[in-house]
Coordinates of C-alpha atoms in Angstrom, one line a residue:
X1 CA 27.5 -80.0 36.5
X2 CA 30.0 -81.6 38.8
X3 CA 32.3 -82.0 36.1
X4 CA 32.5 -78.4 35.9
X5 CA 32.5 -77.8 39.4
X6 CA 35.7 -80.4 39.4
X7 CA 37.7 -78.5 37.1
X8 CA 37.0 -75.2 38.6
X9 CA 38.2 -76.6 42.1
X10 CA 41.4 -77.4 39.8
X11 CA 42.2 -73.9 38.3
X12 CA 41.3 -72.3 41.8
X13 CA 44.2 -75.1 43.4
X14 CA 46.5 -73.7 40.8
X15 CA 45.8 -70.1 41.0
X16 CA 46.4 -70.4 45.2
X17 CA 49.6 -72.1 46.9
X18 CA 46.7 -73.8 49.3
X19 CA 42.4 -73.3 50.2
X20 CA 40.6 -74.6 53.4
X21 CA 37.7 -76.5 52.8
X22 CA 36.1 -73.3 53.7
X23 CA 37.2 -71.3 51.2
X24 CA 36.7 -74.2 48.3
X25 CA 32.9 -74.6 49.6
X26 CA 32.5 -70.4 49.2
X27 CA 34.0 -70.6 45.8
X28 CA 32.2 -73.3 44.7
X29 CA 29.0 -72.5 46.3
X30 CA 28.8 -76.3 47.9
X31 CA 28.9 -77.4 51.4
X32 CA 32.2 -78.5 52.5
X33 CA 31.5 -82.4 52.8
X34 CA 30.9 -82.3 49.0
X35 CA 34.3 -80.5 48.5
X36 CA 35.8 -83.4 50.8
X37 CA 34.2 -85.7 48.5
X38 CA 35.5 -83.8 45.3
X39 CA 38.9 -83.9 46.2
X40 CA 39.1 -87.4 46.8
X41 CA 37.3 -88.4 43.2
X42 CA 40.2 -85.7 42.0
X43 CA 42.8 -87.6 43.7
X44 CA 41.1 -91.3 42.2
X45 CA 41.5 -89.6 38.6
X46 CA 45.2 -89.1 38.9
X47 CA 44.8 -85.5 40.2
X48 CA 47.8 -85.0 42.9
X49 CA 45.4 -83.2 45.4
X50 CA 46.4 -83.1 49.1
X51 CA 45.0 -82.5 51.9
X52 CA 46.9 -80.8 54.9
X53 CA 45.8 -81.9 58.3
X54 CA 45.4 -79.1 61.2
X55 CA 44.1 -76.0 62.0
X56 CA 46.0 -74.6 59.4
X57 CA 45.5 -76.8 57.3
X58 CA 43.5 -77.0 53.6
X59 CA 44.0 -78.7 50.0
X60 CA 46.5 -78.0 47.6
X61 CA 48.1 -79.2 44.4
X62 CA 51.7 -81.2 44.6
X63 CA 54.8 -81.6 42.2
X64 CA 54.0 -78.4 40.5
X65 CA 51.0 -80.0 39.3
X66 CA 49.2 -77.8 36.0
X67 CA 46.3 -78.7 33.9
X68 CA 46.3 -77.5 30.3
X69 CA 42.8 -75.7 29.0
X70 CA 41.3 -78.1 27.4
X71 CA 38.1 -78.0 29.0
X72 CA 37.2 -74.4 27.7
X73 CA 34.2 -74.4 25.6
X74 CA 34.5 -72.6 22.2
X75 CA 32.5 -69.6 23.7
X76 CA 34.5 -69.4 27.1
X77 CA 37.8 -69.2 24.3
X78 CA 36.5 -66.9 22.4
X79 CA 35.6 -64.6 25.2
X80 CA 38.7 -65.2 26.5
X81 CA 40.6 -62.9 23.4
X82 CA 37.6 -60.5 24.1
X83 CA 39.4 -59.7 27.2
X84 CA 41.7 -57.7 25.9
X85 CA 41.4 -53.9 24.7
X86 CA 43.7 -53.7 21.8
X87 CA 44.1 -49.7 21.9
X88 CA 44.3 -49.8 25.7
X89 CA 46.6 -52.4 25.8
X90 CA 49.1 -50.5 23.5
X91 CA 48.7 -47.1 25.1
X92 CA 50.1 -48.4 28.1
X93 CA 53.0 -50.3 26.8
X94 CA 51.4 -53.4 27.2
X95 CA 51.1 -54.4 23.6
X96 CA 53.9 -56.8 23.7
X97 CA 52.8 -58.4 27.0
X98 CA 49.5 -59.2 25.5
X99 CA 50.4 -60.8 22.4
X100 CA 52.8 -63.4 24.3
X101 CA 50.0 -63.8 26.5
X102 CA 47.7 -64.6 23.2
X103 CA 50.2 -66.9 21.8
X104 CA 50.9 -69.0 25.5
X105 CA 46.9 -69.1 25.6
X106 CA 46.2 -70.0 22.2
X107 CA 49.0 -73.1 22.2
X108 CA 47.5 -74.7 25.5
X109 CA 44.0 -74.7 23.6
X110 CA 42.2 -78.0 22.0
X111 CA 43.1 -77.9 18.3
X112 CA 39.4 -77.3 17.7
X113 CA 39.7 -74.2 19.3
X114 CA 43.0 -72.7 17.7
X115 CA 40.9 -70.0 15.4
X116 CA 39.1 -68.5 18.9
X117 CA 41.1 -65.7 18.2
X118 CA 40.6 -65.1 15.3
X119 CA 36.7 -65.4 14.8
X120 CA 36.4 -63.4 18.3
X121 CA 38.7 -60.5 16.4
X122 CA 36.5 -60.7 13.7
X123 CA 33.3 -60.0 15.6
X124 CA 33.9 -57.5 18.2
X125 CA 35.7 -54.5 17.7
X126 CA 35.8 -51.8 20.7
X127 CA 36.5 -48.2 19.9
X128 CA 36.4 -46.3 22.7
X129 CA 36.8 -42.9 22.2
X130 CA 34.2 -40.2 21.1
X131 CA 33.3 -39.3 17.9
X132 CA 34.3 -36.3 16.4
X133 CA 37.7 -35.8 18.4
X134 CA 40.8 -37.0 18.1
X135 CA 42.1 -39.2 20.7
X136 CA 45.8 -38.6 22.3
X137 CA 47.6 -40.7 24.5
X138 CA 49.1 -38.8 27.3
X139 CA 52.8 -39.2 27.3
X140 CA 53.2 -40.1 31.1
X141 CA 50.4 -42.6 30.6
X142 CA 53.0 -45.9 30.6
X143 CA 54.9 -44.7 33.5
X144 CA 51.6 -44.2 35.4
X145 CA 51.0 -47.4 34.5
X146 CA 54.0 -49.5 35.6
X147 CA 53.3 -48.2 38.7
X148 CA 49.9 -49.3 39.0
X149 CA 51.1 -52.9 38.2
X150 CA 54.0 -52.5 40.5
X151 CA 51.9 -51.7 43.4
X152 CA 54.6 -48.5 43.4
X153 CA 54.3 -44.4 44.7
X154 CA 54.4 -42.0 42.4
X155 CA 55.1 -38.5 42.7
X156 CA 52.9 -36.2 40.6
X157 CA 53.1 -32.6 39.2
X158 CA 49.5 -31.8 37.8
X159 CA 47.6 -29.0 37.0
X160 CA 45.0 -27.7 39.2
X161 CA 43.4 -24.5 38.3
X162 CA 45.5 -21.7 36.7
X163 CA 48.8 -23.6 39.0
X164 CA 50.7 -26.7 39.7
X165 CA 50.6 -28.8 42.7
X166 CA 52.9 -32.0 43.6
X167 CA 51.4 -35.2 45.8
X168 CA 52.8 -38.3 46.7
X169 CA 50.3 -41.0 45.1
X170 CA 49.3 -44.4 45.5
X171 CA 48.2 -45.3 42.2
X172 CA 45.3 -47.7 42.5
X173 CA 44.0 -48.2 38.6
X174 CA 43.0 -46.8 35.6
X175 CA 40.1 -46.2 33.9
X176 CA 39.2 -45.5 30.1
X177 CA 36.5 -43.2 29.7
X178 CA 35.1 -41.9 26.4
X179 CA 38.7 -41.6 25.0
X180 CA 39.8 -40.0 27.9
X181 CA 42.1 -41.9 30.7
X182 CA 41.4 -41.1 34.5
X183 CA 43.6 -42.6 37.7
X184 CA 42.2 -43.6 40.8
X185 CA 44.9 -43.2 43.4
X186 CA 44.9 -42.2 47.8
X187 CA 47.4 -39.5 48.4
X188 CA 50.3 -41.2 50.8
X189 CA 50.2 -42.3 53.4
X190 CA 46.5 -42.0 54.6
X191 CA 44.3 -40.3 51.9
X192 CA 40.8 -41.0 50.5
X193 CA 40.7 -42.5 46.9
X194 CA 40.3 -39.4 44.4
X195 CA 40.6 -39.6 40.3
X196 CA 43.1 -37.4 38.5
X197 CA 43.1 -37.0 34.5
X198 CA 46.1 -38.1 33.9
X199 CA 46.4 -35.7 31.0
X200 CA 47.1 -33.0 33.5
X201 CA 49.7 -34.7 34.9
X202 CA 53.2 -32.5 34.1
X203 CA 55.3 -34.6 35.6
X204 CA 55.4 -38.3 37.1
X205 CA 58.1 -40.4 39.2
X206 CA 58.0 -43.7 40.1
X207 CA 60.0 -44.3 43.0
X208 CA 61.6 -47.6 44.5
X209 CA 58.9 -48.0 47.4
X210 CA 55.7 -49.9 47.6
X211 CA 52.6 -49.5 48.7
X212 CA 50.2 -52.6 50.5
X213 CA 46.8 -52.1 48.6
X214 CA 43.9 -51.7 50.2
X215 CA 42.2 -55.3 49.1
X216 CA 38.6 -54.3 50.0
X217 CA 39.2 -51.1 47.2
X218 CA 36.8 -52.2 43.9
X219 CA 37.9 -50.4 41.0
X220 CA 34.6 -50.6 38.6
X221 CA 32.3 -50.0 42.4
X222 CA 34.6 -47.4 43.2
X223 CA 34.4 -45.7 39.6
X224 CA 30.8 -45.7 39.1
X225 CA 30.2 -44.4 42.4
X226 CA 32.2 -41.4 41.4
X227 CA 31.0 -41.5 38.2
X228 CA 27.4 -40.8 39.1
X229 CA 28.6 -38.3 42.0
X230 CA 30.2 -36.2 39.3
X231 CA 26.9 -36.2 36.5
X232 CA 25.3 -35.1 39.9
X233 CA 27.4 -32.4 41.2
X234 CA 27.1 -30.2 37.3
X235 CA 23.3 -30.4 37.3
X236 CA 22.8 -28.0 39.3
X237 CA 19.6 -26.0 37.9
X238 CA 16.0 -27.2 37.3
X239 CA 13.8 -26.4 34.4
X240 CA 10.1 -27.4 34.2
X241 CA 9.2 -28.8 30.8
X242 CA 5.9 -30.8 29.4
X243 CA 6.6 -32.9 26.8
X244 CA 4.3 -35.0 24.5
X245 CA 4.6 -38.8 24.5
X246 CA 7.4 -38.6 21.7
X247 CA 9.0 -36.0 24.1
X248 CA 9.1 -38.6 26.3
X249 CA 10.6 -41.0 24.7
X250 CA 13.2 -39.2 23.2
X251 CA 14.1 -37.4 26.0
X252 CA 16.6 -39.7 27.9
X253 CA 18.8 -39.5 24.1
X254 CA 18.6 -35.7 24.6
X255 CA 19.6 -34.5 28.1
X256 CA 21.7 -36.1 30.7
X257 CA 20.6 -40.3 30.7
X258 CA 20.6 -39.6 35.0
X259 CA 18.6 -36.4 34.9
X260 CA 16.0 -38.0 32.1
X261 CA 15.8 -41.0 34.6
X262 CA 15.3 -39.2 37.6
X263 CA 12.7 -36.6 36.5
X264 CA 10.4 -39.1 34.4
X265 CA 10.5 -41.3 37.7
X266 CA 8.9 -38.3 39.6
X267 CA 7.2 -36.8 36.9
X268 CA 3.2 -36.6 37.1
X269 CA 0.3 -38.6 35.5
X270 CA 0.0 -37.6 31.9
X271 CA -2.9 -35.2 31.3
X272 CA -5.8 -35.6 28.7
X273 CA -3.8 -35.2 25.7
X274 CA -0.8 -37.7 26.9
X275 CA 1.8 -34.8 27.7
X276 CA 3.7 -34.8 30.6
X277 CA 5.2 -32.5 33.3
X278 CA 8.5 -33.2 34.6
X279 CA 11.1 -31.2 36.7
X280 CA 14.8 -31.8 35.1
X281 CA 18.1 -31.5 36.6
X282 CA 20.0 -29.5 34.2
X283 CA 24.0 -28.1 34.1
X284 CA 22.2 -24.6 33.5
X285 CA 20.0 -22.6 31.5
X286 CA 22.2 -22.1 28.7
X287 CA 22.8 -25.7 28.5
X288 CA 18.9 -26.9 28.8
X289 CA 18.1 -24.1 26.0
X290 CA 21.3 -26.2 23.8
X291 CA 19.7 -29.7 24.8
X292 CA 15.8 -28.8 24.9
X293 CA 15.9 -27.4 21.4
X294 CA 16.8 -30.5 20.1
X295 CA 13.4 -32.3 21.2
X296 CA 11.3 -28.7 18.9
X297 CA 8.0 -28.7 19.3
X298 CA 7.8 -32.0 21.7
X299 CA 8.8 -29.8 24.6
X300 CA 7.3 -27.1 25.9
X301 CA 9.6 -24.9 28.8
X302 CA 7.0 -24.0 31.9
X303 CA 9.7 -22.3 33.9
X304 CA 12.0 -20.9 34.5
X305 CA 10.2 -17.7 33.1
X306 CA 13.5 -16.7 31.3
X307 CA 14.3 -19.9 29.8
X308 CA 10.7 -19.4 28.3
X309 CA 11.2 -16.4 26.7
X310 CA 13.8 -17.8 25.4
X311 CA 11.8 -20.5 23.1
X312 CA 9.1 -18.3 22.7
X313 CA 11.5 -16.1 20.9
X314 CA 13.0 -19.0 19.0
X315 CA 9.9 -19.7 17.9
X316 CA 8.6 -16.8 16.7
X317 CA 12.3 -16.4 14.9
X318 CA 11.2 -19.8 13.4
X319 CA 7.8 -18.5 12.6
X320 CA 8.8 -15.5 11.0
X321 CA 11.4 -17.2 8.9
X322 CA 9.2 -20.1 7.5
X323 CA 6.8 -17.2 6.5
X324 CA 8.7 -15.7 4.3

């Protein structure tokens, strides 16, 4: 254990040009006498840690001090080239970066561990898009993308609606989602984070200037906050349906996962014969009759009356041709 906690205070020394003891006890999730006493068994193993006196002072690492990664286990390696997103990666022009990046990585590892990348390859594919369509880049994807690393403005022409409109954008990040690629960016100076597909975008300059980001902004926080604010903005209809135990259970695979969540959390007690009434947050009727029809017989449609009539005449459609 403290072996591990040693070499973590090491890599977090390296990453930062100085930490108060402070800081090293929050990281470490120890009190700050122990980090006291860590840095001095550091500094008995040859480690060049120093400590700063003052109330500006902290620890840090002298005479460009590095440590080389040999005290990855074989999982943390692997994992380590399961980082990466191949596709991604190339998409936004960042294929080259990444493979240097593999090679620097996979020379600073134990011997034992050269083939990490290779076995973790091997084993874990991601494909990201959908099935049944074909993904396309968008062609102002890598410049978008520069200037998210750059920390630079951009100015955007994008479609919106049957026109065009132009903003002055601080590109945040980007997000991957189901094939399709999204950016989160504030409109300059003082907007509120909104995403934009970037496959609307018409037209994209990067200029010279850039932008201090907002360090409290989390991307994956900020993304499935949004995320879950757009599934709930399109349902926006209810349908009352009873569905038999299989119904149940097949359900969440049929309609919207947050709708099926939401109305078997409210739903009532089952009745005698194990079928239960729920109230489900649908896009509209059309698309309830599309996703209901799927679950046949398991679901029966109490209201709306029209929705209904609907299966009822499905059904007797059905009826009628398995008659014949």
């Amino acid at each position: 254990m403290r072996a591990a906690r040693l070499i973590k205070m090491v890599l977090l020394l390296q990453s930062r040009p100085s930490m108060t003891a402070a800081e090293l006890a929050t990281e470490l999730e120890v009190s700050e006498r122990t980090v006291t006493r860590d840095a001095q068994a550091l500094s008995e193993a040859g480690v060049p840690v120093y400590a700063d006196r003052g109330r500006a002072g902290g620890y840090r690492l002298i005479g460009g001090y590095r440590t080389r990664l040999t005290g990855l286990h074989r999982s943390e390696a692997e994992a380590l080239f399961l980082s990466g997103v191949p596709g991604a990666l190339r998409e936004m022009g960042l294929e080259d970066a990444a493979s240097a990046a593999r090679l620097k990585v996979s020379a600073a590892l134990l011997p034992s561990l050269s083939d990490a990348s290779r076995t973790a390859s091997q084993r874990f594919h991601l494909d990201a898009p959908n099935w049944f369509k074909e993904p396309r880049t968008p062609e102002l994807l890598p410049v978008v993308a520069d200037a998210v690393w750059d920390d630079r403005r951009i100015t955007a022409r994008y479609r919106k609606g049957a026109g065009e409109v132009e903003r002055e954008l601080e590109p945040y990040g980007l997000v991957l989602k189901a094939g399709v690629w999204y950016l989160c960016a504030r409109a300059a100076p003082h907007g509120s984070p909104r995403v934009y597909r970037i496959d609307r975008f018409q037209a994209v300059e990067a200029g010279a200037e850039r932008f201090t980001r907002d360090e409290e902004f989390d991307l994956p926080a900020f993304w499935e906050e949004r995320a879950e604010q757009f599934a709930r903005s399109i349902l926006r209809a209810e349908v009352v349906v009873r569905l038999s135990p299989d119904g149940v259970r097949r359900l969440p695979h049929t309609v919207d996962p947050l709708a099926a969540r939401e109305a078997l959390r409210n739903a009532d007690a089952p009745d005698s014969g194990g079928r239960v009434t729920v109230t489900l947050p649908v896009e509209s009727e059309d698309v309830a009759h599309t996703q209901l029809t799927a679950l046949g017989p398991e679901a029966e449609v109490l209201a709306p009356e029209g929705l209904r009539a609907r299966f009822a005449g499905d059904a007797a459609r059905l009826a009628a041709l398995y008659d014949r």
